């Protein structure tokens, strides 16, 4: 059995064909930077969120959950520094006004366009390559200077003026600000003691100028973030523990370790103590999957200043009062989704020369756990028994009743969506209560008693 290297096109095609991911607003010609998750996609996404929540909240005595609003007081985004400094460097084509990410373009030309570079440094690098940089829309080489473009998405919620720029509110650019501003509420209302964490899953919005690489970089996405509040003296110790803990998470969901690597940030923002990314080997190369950062007291300090409220914490263990330091773990659900699909997508050439595409998803992530089929769809007694088995299993598992096509075709379809087990009800089932269980990875078939199907 041999395996083929996977391209992004293979994954996009399977995602669309099998109902995992659709481009947004397709019948209206599409809408850039937003994707819709289809019947299997929503199952996979929910399974990923559940796996993250279980690992980050359920199995931890020191982490609690939160679900804060997408809209917040606009002062929050000023205090956090987002209104002033949350931007991407862009250059605009003087001919057709298409905007490009200057840093991405320079990276494609082999330059190290670091995210912490000043606009002046980027402009110097951009000037060096000016004669090579073609507009992706009109083909002209006439870009203006590199300028910063703010990523926050504005809204007029609760604002009845005609001018959107008159006191705008923002759709959150990251979920963690809702965590910081709820720090005192959680301390006052629950039994948490520093060090402890607050976890949240929710939508975030960014005006990305060049959404790209399928669901890797989008304008609307879901983040899974955990902010851990520490005593300043133990921040780095806790950081190392969190780094290891997050790495291990990916092993629990079956991602192959050889496809992951750490990237250490060398040029840190002034308040950060340490910053690392977990990178995954996507079909377009190693890219950031998740950030693990030690952020010092920047976040609580910024909101203490912005709100005028005391956010210090009284630590009964040492009878001291301090502003906790934050370490965070932050990952985009869609980046995790794409990593999981890339890792699982396998094309095998079987011993008989045929090839099959199979998503070797960790069983806990598979959208459908059991496909249940009658051997023949025109035999009412087999169909009735298959419905009975479906009803039994679907109380606890996501199942699919599949009586389309012949058995071989059903297996191919279920392999492509990663269903771990296919159950077939045949005439023997009616006699002795056993069914055929076909395993996705080995393709082996065994006979099992109905009551033992789920193990
Ligand atoms: N609270 C920290 C924060 O938001 P970030 O590095 O900007 O830091 C964290 O984002 C994670 O969110 C990234 O590692 C990535 O997984 C995800 N993410 C950020 N921008 C994204 C986008 N436009 N599309 C999809 N995921 C994104």
Short mmCIF file of C-alpha atoms and ligand atoms in Angstrom, two decimals:
data_model
loop_
_atom_site.label_atom_id
_atom_site.label_comp_id
_atom_site.label_asym_id
_atom_site.label_seq_id
_atom_site.Cartn_x
_atom_site.Cartn_y
_atom_site.Cartn_z
CA UNK A 1 0.00 0.00 0.00
CA UNK A 2 1.53 3.37 -0.97
CA UNK A 3 0.49 6.93 -0.10
CA UNK A 4 0.38 10.09 -2.18
CA UNK A 5 1.45 13.63 -1.16
CA UNK A 6 -1.59 15.84 -0.60
CA UNK A 7 -2.10 19.23 -2.20
CA UNK A 8 -4.31 22.05 -0.94
CA UNK A 9 -6.47 21.60 -4.08
CA UNK A 10 -7.14 17.97 -3.10
CA UNK A 11 -8.36 19.09 0.31
CA UNK A 12 -10.47 21.97 -1.01
CA UNK A 13 -12.06 19.65 -3.55
CA UNK A 14 -12.91 16.97 -0.99
CA UNK A 15 -14.17 19.59 1.48
CA UNK A 16 -16.60 20.96 -1.09
CA UNK A 17 -17.59 17.65 -2.72
CA UNK A 18 -18.38 15.95 0.56
CA UNK A 19 -20.01 18.90 2.33
CA UNK A 20 -17.35 19.91 4.82
CA UNK A 21 -16.70 23.51 3.74
CA UNK A 22 -18.40 25.80 1.21
CA UNK A 23 -17.35 29.25 0.05
CA UNK A 24 -19.70 31.88 1.47
CA UNK A 25 -22.61 33.26 -0.61
CA UNK A 26 -21.74 31.15 -3.65
CA UNK A 27 -25.02 31.74 -5.50
CA UNK A 28 -24.28 35.48 -5.33
CA UNK A 29 -20.81 35.06 -6.76
CA UNK A 30 -19.04 34.44 -3.46
CA UNK A 31 -17.85 36.57 -0.56
CA UNK A 32 -14.12 36.66 0.17
CA UNK A 33 -12.69 35.73 3.54
CA UNK A 34 -15.74 33.88 4.88
CA UNK A 35 -16.55 30.17 4.70
CA UNK A 36 -19.59 28.09 5.59
CA UNK A 37 -19.32 24.70 7.25
CA UNK A 38 -21.56 22.03 5.73
CA UNK A 39 -23.18 18.96 7.32
CA UNK A 40 -19.92 17.07 7.96
CA UNK A 41 -17.89 20.24 8.53
CA UNK A 42 -20.07 21.38 11.40
CA UNK A 43 -19.72 17.95 13.04
CA UNK A 44 -15.93 18.00 12.70
CA UNK A 45 -15.76 21.60 13.97
CA UNK A 46 -17.97 20.74 16.98
CA UNK A 47 -15.84 17.69 17.75
CA UNK A 48 -12.70 19.87 17.68
CA UNK A 49 -14.30 22.43 19.98
CA UNK A 50 -15.43 19.66 22.35
CA UNK A 51 -11.94 18.11 22.36
CA UNK A 52 -10.38 21.50 23.14
CA UNK A 53 -12.93 22.30 25.85
CA UNK A 54 -12.56 18.90 27.47
CA UNK A 55 -8.78 19.19 27.53
CA UNK A 56 -8.63 22.85 28.54
CA UNK A 57 -11.58 23.13 30.97
CA UNK A 58 -13.15 19.81 31.91
CA UNK A 59 -9.89 18.05 32.76
CA UNK A 60 -8.39 21.02 34.60
CA UNK A 61 -9.27 22.01 38.14
CA UNK A 62 -7.65 25.42 37.62
CA UNK A 63 -9.40 26.57 34.41
CA UNK A 64 -12.99 27.81 34.04
CA UNK A 65 -15.03 28.74 30.98
CA UNK A 66 -16.58 31.98 29.74
CA UNK A 67 -18.77 33.14 26.88
CA UNK A 68 -18.55 36.92 26.54
CA UNK A 69 -20.35 39.08 23.97
CA UNK A 70 -18.91 39.74 20.53
CA UNK A 71 -19.65 43.44 21.03
CA UNK A 72 -18.02 45.25 23.91
CA UNK A 73 -17.52 48.78 25.11
CA UNK A 74 -15.42 50.49 22.40
CA UNK A 75 -13.01 51.86 25.02
CA UNK A 76 -11.79 48.27 25.51
CA UNK A 77 -10.24 48.28 22.05
CA UNK A 78 -8.58 51.62 22.69
CA UNK A 79 -7.14 50.48 26.03
CA UNK A 80 -5.89 47.19 24.55
CA UNK A 81 -3.99 49.06 21.85
CA UNK A 82 -6.04 47.67 18.96
CA UNK A 83 -7.52 50.97 17.77
CA UNK A 84 -4.05 52.51 17.59
CA UNK A 85 -1.87 49.59 16.60
CA UNK A 86 -3.67 46.48 15.32
CA UNK A 87 -2.69 46.75 11.69
CA UNK A 88 -1.19 45.06 8.67
CA UNK A 89 1.27 46.71 6.26
CA UNK A 90 -0.36 47.29 2.87
CA UNK A 91 0.68 48.72 -0.46
CA UNK A 92 -1.88 49.99 -2.96
CA UNK A 93 -1.61 49.71 -6.74
CA UNK A 94 -1.68 53.26 -8.14
CA UNK A 95 -3.38 51.99 -11.30
CA UNK A 96 -6.28 49.79 -10.10
CA UNK A 97 -6.19 50.41 -6.32
CA UNK A 98 -5.81 46.72 -5.44
CA UNK A 99 -4.14 46.40 -2.04
CA UNK A 100 -1.58 43.74 -1.19
CA UNK A 101 0.09 42.66 2.05
CA UNK A 102 3.60 44.07 1.75
CA UNK A 103 5.06 41.59 4.25
CA UNK A 104 3.56 38.54 2.50
CA UNK A 105 4.77 39.77 -0.90
CA UNK A 106 8.28 40.29 0.44
CA UNK A 107 8.28 36.84 2.04
CA UNK A 108 7.34 35.34 -1.33
CA UNK A 109 10.41 37.10 -2.74
CA UNK A 110 12.59 35.38 -0.17
CA UNK A 111 12.89 38.28 2.30
CA UNK A 112 12.39 37.91 6.06
CA UNK A 113 9.61 40.47 6.53
CA UNK A 114 9.27 40.22 10.28
CA UNK A 115 5.94 41.19 11.86
CA UNK A 116 7.69 43.57 14.26
CA UNK A 117 9.44 45.55 11.47
CA UNK A 118 8.74 49.27 11.37
CA UNK A 119 6.86 50.73 8.39
CA UNK A 120 10.08 52.48 7.39
CA UNK A 121 12.05 49.22 7.36
CA UNK A 122 9.31 47.56 5.31
CA UNK A 123 9.27 50.46 2.87
CA UNK A 124 13.04 50.16 2.39
CA UNK A 125 12.72 46.44 1.66
CA UNK A 126 9.73 47.05 -0.60
CA UNK A 127 11.69 49.70 -2.53
CA UNK A 128 14.48 47.18 -3.11
CA UNK A 129 12.02 44.88 -4.92
CA UNK A 130 9.72 47.52 -6.43
CA UNK A 131 10.60 46.63 -10.03
CA UNK A 132 9.68 42.97 -9.44
CA UNK A 133 6.34 43.45 -7.63
CA UNK A 134 3.44 43.05 -10.05
CA UNK A 135 -0.17 43.86 -9.20
CA UNK A 136 -2.09 40.54 -8.99
CA UNK A 137 -5.10 42.28 -10.56
CA UNK A 138 -3.86 44.54 -13.40
CA UNK A 139 -0.25 43.34 -13.75
CA UNK A 140 1.25 46.85 -13.47
CA UNK A 141 4.27 47.48 -11.27
CA UNK A 142 3.03 50.75 -9.77
CA UNK A 143 2.62 50.36 -6.05
CA UNK A 144 2.53 53.31 -3.66
CA UNK A 145 4.28 53.35 -0.32
CA UNK A 146 3.62 50.76 2.39
CA UNK A 147 1.07 51.98 4.95
CA UNK A 148 -0.56 50.40 7.97
CA UNK A 149 -4.20 49.39 7.68
CA UNK A 150 -6.21 48.75 10.85
CA UNK A 151 -7.70 45.25 11.11
CA UNK A 152 -10.60 46.01 13.45
CA UNK A 153 -14.02 45.60 11.85
CA UNK A 154 -16.38 48.49 12.63
CA UNK A 155 -20.12 48.31 13.18
CA UNK A 156 -22.93 50.71 13.90
CA UNK A 157 -24.62 48.58 16.57
CA UNK A 158 -26.58 50.91 18.83
CA UNK A 159 -25.36 53.92 16.83
CA UNK A 160 -28.10 55.72 14.88
CA UNK A 161 -25.92 58.38 13.30
CA UNK A 162 -25.44 58.23 9.50
CA UNK A 163 -21.70 58.33 9.89
CA UNK A 164 -20.20 54.95 10.73
CA UNK A 165 -17.02 56.63 11.95
CA UNK A 166 -18.98 58.59 14.52
CA UNK A 167 -18.31 56.61 17.74
CA UNK A 168 -17.92 53.21 16.07
CA UNK A 169 -18.19 49.95 17.95
CA UNK A 170 -16.06 47.00 16.92
CA UNK A 171 -16.63 43.34 16.25
CA UNK A 172 -14.05 41.73 18.47
CA UNK A 173 -10.68 41.15 16.84
CA UNK A 174 -9.77 38.48 19.41
CA UNK A 175 -11.81 36.73 22.08
CA UNK A 176 -9.32 37.25 24.92
CA UNK A 177 -10.30 40.88 25.60
CA UNK A 178 -13.64 39.56 26.88
CA UNK A 179 -11.64 37.35 29.25
CA UNK A 180 -9.45 40.18 30.61
CA UNK A 181 -12.37 42.48 31.36
CA UNK A 182 -14.20 39.64 33.15
CA UNK A 183 -11.18 38.81 35.33
CA UNK A 184 -12.64 40.57 38.43
CA UNK A 185 -16.09 39.02 37.88
CA UNK A 186 -14.65 35.51 37.76
CA UNK A 187 -12.42 36.10 40.80
CA UNK A 188 -15.37 37.48 42.79
CA UNK A 189 -17.93 34.87 41.77
CA UNK A 190 -16.02 31.60 41.72
CA UNK A 191 -13.48 29.81 43.90
CA UNK A 192 -10.52 30.31 41.58
CA UNK A 193 -7.13 31.25 43.05
CA UNK A 194 -4.11 32.48 41.09
CA UNK A 195 -2.71 30.68 39.18
CA UNK A 196 -5.89 29.96 37.23
CA UNK A 197 -7.16 30.25 33.68
CA UNK A 198 -10.27 31.41 31.82
CA UNK A 199 -11.09 29.72 28.51
CA UNK A 200 -13.39 30.87 25.76
CA UNK A 201 -14.43 29.75 22.28
CA UNK A 202 -16.02 32.27 19.98
CA UNK A 203 -16.06 34.27 16.77
CA UNK A 204 -13.46 36.91 15.96
CA UNK A 205 -13.35 39.29 13.00
CA UNK A 206 -10.44 40.92 11.23
CA UNK A 207 -10.28 43.02 8.10
CA UNK A 208 -7.62 40.80 6.54
CA UNK A 209 -6.66 42.39 3.25
CA UNK A 210 -5.62 39.14 1.64
CA UNK A 211 -7.61 36.24 3.06
CA UNK A 212 -5.97 33.19 1.56
CA UNK A 213 -5.02 29.56 1.60
CA UNK A 214 -8.62 28.38 1.93
CA UNK A 215 -9.75 28.52 5.56
CA UNK A 216 -6.25 29.31 6.88
CA UNK A 217 -6.67 33.09 6.90
CA UNK A 218 -10.24 34.36 6.91
CA UNK A 219 -12.02 37.55 7.95
CA UNK A 220 -14.52 35.80 10.18
CA UNK A 221 -13.14 32.94 12.23
CA UNK A 222 -13.51 31.19 15.54
CA UNK A 223 -10.83 31.38 18.20
CA UNK A 224 -10.22 29.04 21.11
CA UNK A 225 -8.30 31.00 23.69
CA UNK A 226 -7.20 30.39 27.27
CA UNK A 227 -5.69 33.15 29.39
CA UNK A 228 -3.86 31.94 32.48
CA UNK A 229 -3.36 34.44 35.32
CA UNK A 230 -0.13 33.91 37.25
CA UNK A 231 1.94 35.33 40.04
CA UNK A 232 4.59 37.47 38.25
CA UNK A 233 7.32 35.35 39.81
CA UNK A 234 6.06 32.08 38.35
CA UNK A 235 5.02 33.36 34.92
CA UNK A 236 7.83 31.71 32.97
CA UNK A 237 7.59 28.44 34.86
CA UNK A 238 3.85 28.28 34.11
CA UNK A 239 4.58 29.25 30.52
CA UNK A 240 6.83 26.21 30.01
CA UNK A 241 4.12 23.96 31.46
CA UNK A 242 1.49 25.45 29.17
CA UNK A 243 3.73 25.04 26.13
CA UNK A 244 4.16 21.34 26.82
CA UNK A 245 0.48 20.93 27.62
CA UNK A 246 -0.60 22.52 24.34
CA UNK A 247 1.86 20.43 22.31
CA UNK A 248 0.42 17.29 23.88
CA UNK A 249 -3.12 18.34 22.94
CA UNK A 250 -2.36 17.80 19.28
CA UNK A 251 -1.19 14.28 20.03
CA UNK A 252 -4.52 13.54 21.75
CA UNK A 253 -6.38 14.44 18.57
CA UNK A 254 -4.10 12.28 16.46
CA UNK A 255 -1.96 14.91 14.69
CA UNK A 256 1.35 13.40 13.68
CA UNK A 257 4.16 14.93 15.72
CA UNK A 258 6.51 15.00 12.73
CA UNK A 259 4.14 17.52 11.13
CA UNK A 260 4.47 20.02 13.98
CA UNK A 261 7.28 22.31 15.07
CA UNK A 262 7.91 25.19 17.45
CA UNK A 263 8.71 28.64 16.13
CA UNK A 264 10.23 30.97 18.70
CA UNK A 265 9.58 34.69 18.16
CA UNK A 266 12.90 36.52 18.26
CA UNK A 267 11.68 40.13 18.07
CA UNK A 268 9.20 40.36 20.89
CA UNK A 269 6.75 43.20 21.46
CA UNK A 270 7.97 45.26 24.42
CA UNK A 271 5.73 43.68 27.08
CA UNK A 272 6.14 40.03 26.07
CA UNK A 273 8.48 37.75 27.99
CA UNK A 274 8.38 34.82 25.58
CA UNK A 275 6.35 33.97 22.50
CA UNK A 276 6.17 30.75 20.54
CA UNK A 277 3.98 29.43 17.76
CA UNK A 278 3.10 25.82 17.16
CA UNK A 279 3.46 25.48 13.41
CA UNK A 280 1.82 22.77 11.35
CA UNK A 281 3.09 21.46 8.04
CA UNK A 282 0.17 22.50 5.83
CA UNK A 283 0.26 21.57 2.13
CA UNK A 284 1.72 25.08 1.57
CA UNK A 285 4.48 24.61 4.19
CA UNK A 286 4.99 25.07 7.93
CA UNK A 287 2.72 27.91 9.13
CA UNK A 288 1.37 29.18 12.44
CA UNK A 289 -1.36 27.02 13.90
CA UNK A 290 -1.41 28.30 17.47
CA UNK A 291 0.27 30.99 19.54
CA UNK A 292 1.52 30.42 23.11
CA UNK A 293 2.61 33.72 24.63
CA UNK A 294 3.83 35.08 27.98
CA UNK A 295 2.34 38.58 28.04
CA UNK A 296 3.44 39.96 31.41
CA UNK A 297 0.99 42.37 33.06
CA UNK A 298 0.28 44.22 29.83
CA UNK A 299 -3.36 43.19 29.45
CA UNK A 300 -4.64 43.70 32.97
CA UNK A 301 -2.45 46.82 33.24
CA UNK A 302 -3.99 48.29 30.07
CA UNK A 303 -7.55 47.67 31.30
CA UNK A 304 -6.76 48.91 34.78
CA UNK A 305 -5.59 52.15 33.21
CA UNK A 306 -8.41 52.32 30.63
CA UNK A 307 -11.25 51.60 33.08
CA UNK A 308 -9.83 53.26 36.18
CA UNK A 309 -10.76 50.11 38.16
CA UNK A 310 -8.32 48.31 40.44
CA UNK A 311 -7.62 44.92 38.85
CA UNK A 312 -4.95 43.80 41.31
CA UNK A 313 -5.33 40.48 43.06
CA UNK A 314 -4.81 39.75 46.74
CA UNK A 315 -2.87 36.52 47.03
CA UNK A 316 -3.65 34.89 50.37
CA UNK A 317 -0.72 32.47 50.10
CA UNK A 318 1.89 35.20 50.40
CA UNK A 319 -0.32 38.02 51.75
CA UNK A 320 0.67 40.08 48.72
CA UNK A 321 -1.25 42.16 46.21
CA UNK A 322 -0.18 42.27 42.58
CA UNK A 323 -1.39 42.58 39.02
CA UNK A 324 -1.35 39.02 37.67
CA UNK A 325 0.75 38.23 34.62
CA UNK A 326 -0.95 36.48 31.72
CA UNK A 327 0.16 33.52 29.66
CA UNK A 328 -2.08 32.62 26.77
CA UNK A 329 -2.83 29.84 24.35
CA UNK A 330 -4.67 31.00 21.23
CA UNK A 331 -5.71 28.98 18.21
CA UNK A 332 -8.08 29.45 15.29
CA UNK A 333 -10.63 26.66 14.96
CA UNK A 334 -10.41 26.79 11.17
CA UNK A 335 -6.61 26.50 11.23
CA UNK A 336 -6.98 23.44 13.44
CA UNK A 337 -9.67 22.09 11.08
CA UNK A 338 -7.35 22.49 8.10
CA UNK A 339 -4.43 20.90 9.98
CA UNK A 340 -6.59 17.93 10.94
CA UNK A 341 -7.89 17.49 7.37
CA UNK A 342 -4.35 17.76 5.95
CA UNK A 343 -3.04 15.23 8.45
CA UNK A 344 -5.86 12.77 7.86
CA UNK A 345 -6.17 13.00 4.06
CA UNK A 346 -4.65 9.85 2.58
CA UNK A 347 -4.72 8.39 -0.90
CA UNK A 348 -3.76 4.74 -0.88
CA UNK A 349 -3.01 2.39 -3.71
CA UNK A 350 -4.40 -0.95 -2.63
CA UNK A 351 -2.86 -4.34 -3.36
CA UNK A 352 -5.31 -4.82 -6.29
CA UNK A 353 -4.05 -1.59 -7.91
CA UNK A 354 -7.16 0.45 -7.09
CA UNK A 355 -6.77 3.69 -5.22
CA UNK A 356 -8.92 4.91 -2.37
CA UNK A 357 -9.12 8.28 -0.63
CA UNK A 358 -9.56 7.97 3.09
CA UNK A 359 -9.70 10.53 5.90
CA UNK A 360 -7.83 8.84 8.73
CA UNK A 361 -9.34 11.09 11.37
CA UNK A 362 -8.98 10.29 15.05
CA UNK A 363 -12.27 8.44 15.78
CA UNK A 364 -13.28 11.10 18.33
CA UNK A 365 -13.17 13.72 15.55
CA UNK A 366 -14.91 11.76 12.79
CA UNK A 367 -18.17 13.52 11.80
CA UNK A 368 -19.96 10.17 11.53
CA UNK A 369 -18.96 7.36 13.90
CA UNK A 370 -21.05 4.57 12.34
CA UNK A 371 -22.59 4.16 8.91
CA UNK A 372 -25.42 1.65 9.10
CA UNK A 373 -26.59 -0.16 5.94
CA UNK A 374 -28.88 -3.01 5.00
CA UNK A 375 -27.11 -5.41 2.61
CA UNK A 376 -30.01 -5.01 0.17
CA UNK A 377 -32.33 -2.02 0.11
CA UNK A 378 -35.22 -4.00 -1.39
CA UNK A 379 -35.49 -6.48 1.48
CA UNK A 380 -37.87 -4.91 4.03
CA UNK A 381 -36.75 -7.19 6.85
CA UNK A 382 -33.10 -6.11 6.41
CA UNK A 383 -34.07 -2.43 6.13
CA UNK A 384 -36.21 -2.64 9.29
CA UNK A 385 -33.38 -4.28 11.24
CA UNK A 386 -30.90 -1.67 9.96
CA UNK A 387 -33.21 1.11 11.20
CA UNK A 388 -33.37 -0.61 14.57
CA UNK A 389 -29.56 -0.71 14.82
CA UNK A 390 -29.36 2.92 13.66
CA UNK A 391 -31.86 4.00 16.33
CA UNK A 392 -29.87 2.18 19.00
CA UNK A 393 -26.45 3.63 18.05
CA UNK A 394 -27.65 7.16 17.27
CA UNK A 395 -28.71 7.66 20.89
CA UNK A 396 -25.02 8.03 21.72
CA UNK A 397 -23.21 8.56 18.42
CA UNK A 398 -23.55 10.55 15.25
CA UNK A 399 -24.56 7.91 12.68
CA UNK A 400 -25.62 7.81 9.06
CA UNK A 401 -28.18 5.50 7.51
CA UNK A 402 -26.67 4.67 4.14
CA UNK A 403 -28.50 2.47 1.65
CA UNK A 404 -27.33 4.19 -1.53
CA UNK A 405 -25.38 2.36 -4.21
CA UNK A 406 -23.65 -0.94 -3.72
CA UNK A 407 -21.64 -1.80 -0.63
CA UNK A 408 -18.31 -0.97 -2.33
CA UNK A 409 -19.52 2.55 -3.19
CA UNK A 410 -20.81 3.07 0.34
CA UNK A 411 -17.42 2.14 1.77
CA UNK A 412 -15.66 4.61 -0.60
CA UNK A 413 -18.04 7.39 0.42
CA UNK A 414 -17.64 6.68 4.13
CA UNK A 415 -13.83 6.43 3.76
CA UNK A 416 -13.80 9.91 2.23
CA UNK A 417 -15.60 11.42 5.21
CA UNK A 418 -13.56 9.42 7.71
CA UNK A 419 -16.24 7.14 9.19
CA UNK A 420 -14.35 4.66 11.42
CA UNK A 421 -16.87 1.79 11.20
CA UNK A 422 -19.40 0.68 8.60
CA UNK A 423 -22.06 -1.71 9.87
CA UNK A 424 -23.89 -4.00 7.44
CA UNK A 425 -27.07 -5.85 8.32
CA UNK A 426 -27.49 -9.07 6.33
CA UNK A 427 -29.54 -12.28 6.49
CA UNK A 428 -27.31 -13.76 9.14
CA UNK A 429 -28.15 -10.76 11.37
CA UNK A 430 -31.78 -11.89 11.39
CA UNK A 431 -30.71 -15.36 12.53
CA UNK A 432 -28.01 -14.74 15.14
CA UNK A 433 -27.99 -10.97 15.89
CA UNK A 434 -24.50 -10.39 14.46
CA UNK A 435 -23.50 -7.72 11.92
CA UNK A 436 -20.49 -7.09 9.69
CA UNK A 437 -18.23 -4.33 10.99
CA UNK A 438 -15.84 -2.96 8.41
CA UNK A 439 -12.84 -1.02 9.69
CA UNK A 440 -11.93 2.20 7.83
CA UNK A 441 -8.15 1.93 8.24
CA UNK A 442 -7.52 -1.77 7.73
CA UNK A 443 -10.60 -2.39 5.50
CA UNK A 444 -10.99 -5.65 7.43
CA UNK A 445 -14.45 -7.01 8.12
CA UNK A 446 -15.43 -8.86 11.28
CA UNK A 447 -18.69 -10.22 12.65
CA UNK A 448 -19.84 -8.72 15.92
CA UNK A 449 -22.92 -9.03 18.10
CA UNK A 450 -25.17 -5.96 17.77
CA UNK A 451 -24.81 -5.15 21.48
CA UNK A 452 -20.99 -5.12 21.11
CA UNK A 453 -20.76 -2.80 18.09
CA UNK A 454 -19.78 0.27 20.14
CA UNK A 455 -17.22 -1.77 22.10
N1 LIG B 1 -5.07 36.78 21.56
C1 LIG B 1 -3.91 36.62 20.76
C2 LIG B 1 -4.19 36.57 19.33
O1 LIG B 1 -5.31 36.75 18.89
P1 LIG B 1 -2.99 36.12 17.04
O2 LIG B 1 -1.58 35.60 16.79
O3 LIG B 1 -3.39 37.34 16.33
O4 LIG B 1 -3.07 36.30 18.62
C3 LIG B 1 -4.04 33.78 17.44
O5 LIG B 1 -4.04 34.99 16.72
C4 LIG B 1 -4.47 32.62 16.59
O6 LIG B 1 -5.73 32.93 15.96
C5 LIG B 1 -3.52 32.32 15.44
O7 LIG B 1 -2.49 31.46 15.85
C6 LIG B 1 -4.45 31.63 14.45
O8 LIG B 1 -4.62 30.28 14.80
C7 LIG B 1 -5.77 32.36 14.66
N2 LIG B 1 -5.97 33.42 13.66
C8 LIG B 1 -5.53 34.68 13.70
N3 LIG B 1 -5.93 35.37 12.60
C9 LIG B 1 -6.64 34.51 11.85
C10 LIG B 1 -7.33 34.60 10.60
N4 LIG B 1 -7.40 35.72 9.92
N5 LIG B 1 -7.96 33.49 10.13
C11 LIG B 1 -7.92 32.34 10.84
N6 LIG B 1 -7.29 32.20 12.01
C12 LIG B 1 -6.67 33.26 12.52
#
